[in-house]
């Protein structure tokens, strides 16, 4: 679900920004980094005051600033990236609305299989 939401938001952001920044449609996805940013934001929001080390350097950052620091660093070295931005947005939405802690029940999954487009997949 996280991957789907991040990639969908990336496409929407690229389409919205394309009239202003035409190269936005040509930006490639950076693979798993967007999902990593999403999970990092969720983890950092659980304990925002906890100190985190930056790789192997003797730098300690508060968890609430750590995703922004990585985003700034990746943007400086690699240029703007819609998928990292999308990963952070989805991560903040997940942590704010606690969507990551809402598992899909077996009854709801069975209901989706019977009453949706997933019905053709469940019959195979």
Short mmCIF file of N, CA and C in Angstrom, two decimals, residues 61-62 68 80 102:
data_model
loop_
_atom_site.label_atom_id
_atom_site.label_comp_id
_atom_site.label_asym_id
_atom_site.label_seq_id
_atom_site.Cartn_x
_atom_site.Cartn_y
_atom_site.Cartn_z
N UNK A 61 21.33 14.11 15.49
CA UNK A 61 20.17 14.93 15.12
C UNK A 61 18.94 14.41 15.85
N UNK A 62 18.03 15.31 16.16
CA UNK A 62 16.75 14.87 16.70
C UNK A 62 15.98 14.15 15.59
N UNK A 68 14.16 15.38 7.15
CA UNK A 68 14.37 16.63 6.41
C UNK A 68 15.84 16.82 6.06
N UNK A 80 16.29 17.88 -7.43
CA UNK A 80 14.94 17.69 -6.87
C UNK A 80 14.37 16.33 -7.25
N UNK A 102 -3.27 0.28 11.17
CA UNK A 102 -4.63 -0.18 10.91
C UNK A 102 -4.58 -1.37 9.96
#
